[in-house]
XYZ file of C-alpha atoms in Angstrom:
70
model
C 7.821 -5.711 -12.367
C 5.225 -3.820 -10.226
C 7.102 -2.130 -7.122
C 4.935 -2.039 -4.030
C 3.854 1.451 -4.416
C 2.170 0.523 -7.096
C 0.314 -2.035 -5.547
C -0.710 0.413 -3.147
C -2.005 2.591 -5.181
C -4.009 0.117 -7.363
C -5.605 -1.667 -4.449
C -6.769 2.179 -3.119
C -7.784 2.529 -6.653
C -9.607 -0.437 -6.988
C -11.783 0.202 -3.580
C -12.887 3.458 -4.960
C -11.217 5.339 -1.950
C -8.814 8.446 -1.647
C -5.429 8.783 -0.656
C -6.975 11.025 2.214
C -8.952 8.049 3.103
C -6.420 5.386 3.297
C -4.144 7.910 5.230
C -6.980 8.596 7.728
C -7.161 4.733 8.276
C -3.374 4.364 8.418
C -3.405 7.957 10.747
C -1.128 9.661 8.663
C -1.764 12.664 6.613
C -2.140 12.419 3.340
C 1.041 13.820 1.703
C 3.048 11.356 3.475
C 0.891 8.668 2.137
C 1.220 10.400 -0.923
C 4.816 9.780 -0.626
C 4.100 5.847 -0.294
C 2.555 5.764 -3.243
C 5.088 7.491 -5.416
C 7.896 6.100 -3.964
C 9.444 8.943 -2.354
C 9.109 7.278 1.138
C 9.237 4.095 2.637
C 6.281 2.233 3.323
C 7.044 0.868 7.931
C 6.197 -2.004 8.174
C 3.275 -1.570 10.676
C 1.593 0.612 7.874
C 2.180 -2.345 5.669
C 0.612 -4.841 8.051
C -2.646 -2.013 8.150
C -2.532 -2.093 5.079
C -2.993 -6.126 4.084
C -5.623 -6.292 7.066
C -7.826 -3.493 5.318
C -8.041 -5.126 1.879
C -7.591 -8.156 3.135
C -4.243 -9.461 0.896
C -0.475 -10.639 1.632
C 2.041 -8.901 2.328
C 3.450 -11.068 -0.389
C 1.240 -9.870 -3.119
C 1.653 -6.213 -1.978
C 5.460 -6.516 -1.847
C 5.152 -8.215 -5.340
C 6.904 -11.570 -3.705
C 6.301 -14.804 -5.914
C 5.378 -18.074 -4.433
C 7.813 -20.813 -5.279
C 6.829 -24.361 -5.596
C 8.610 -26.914 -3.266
């Protein structure tokens, strides 16, 4: 199972774009985003929430939650 970090680090992947440009988005530097991505830090929740507005996805999928059927 995919831990968010991992998410976060394919979705920057998949948009062509650095960590030094997600940090700048997130206004961060870029080892501390760094540190997202490999786990080292936790990811606040208001960077999360940045984070599903800019590519536009859950905070479900990026937290790897599955959807349950009632």
């Amino acid at each position: 199972m995919k831990n968010y970090n991992d998410r976060i680090r394919e979705l920057r992947e998949d948009n062509d774009l650095t960590q030094t440009q997600v940090a700048k988005m997130l206004g961060i530097d870029q080892r501390v985003y760094s540190n997202y991505e490999l786990g080292y830090r936790a990811l606040p929740i208001e960077h999360l929430i940045k984070l599903c507005l800019f590519y536009k996805v859950s905070a479900d999928y990026i937290l790897g939650i599955p959807h349950f059927d009632e």
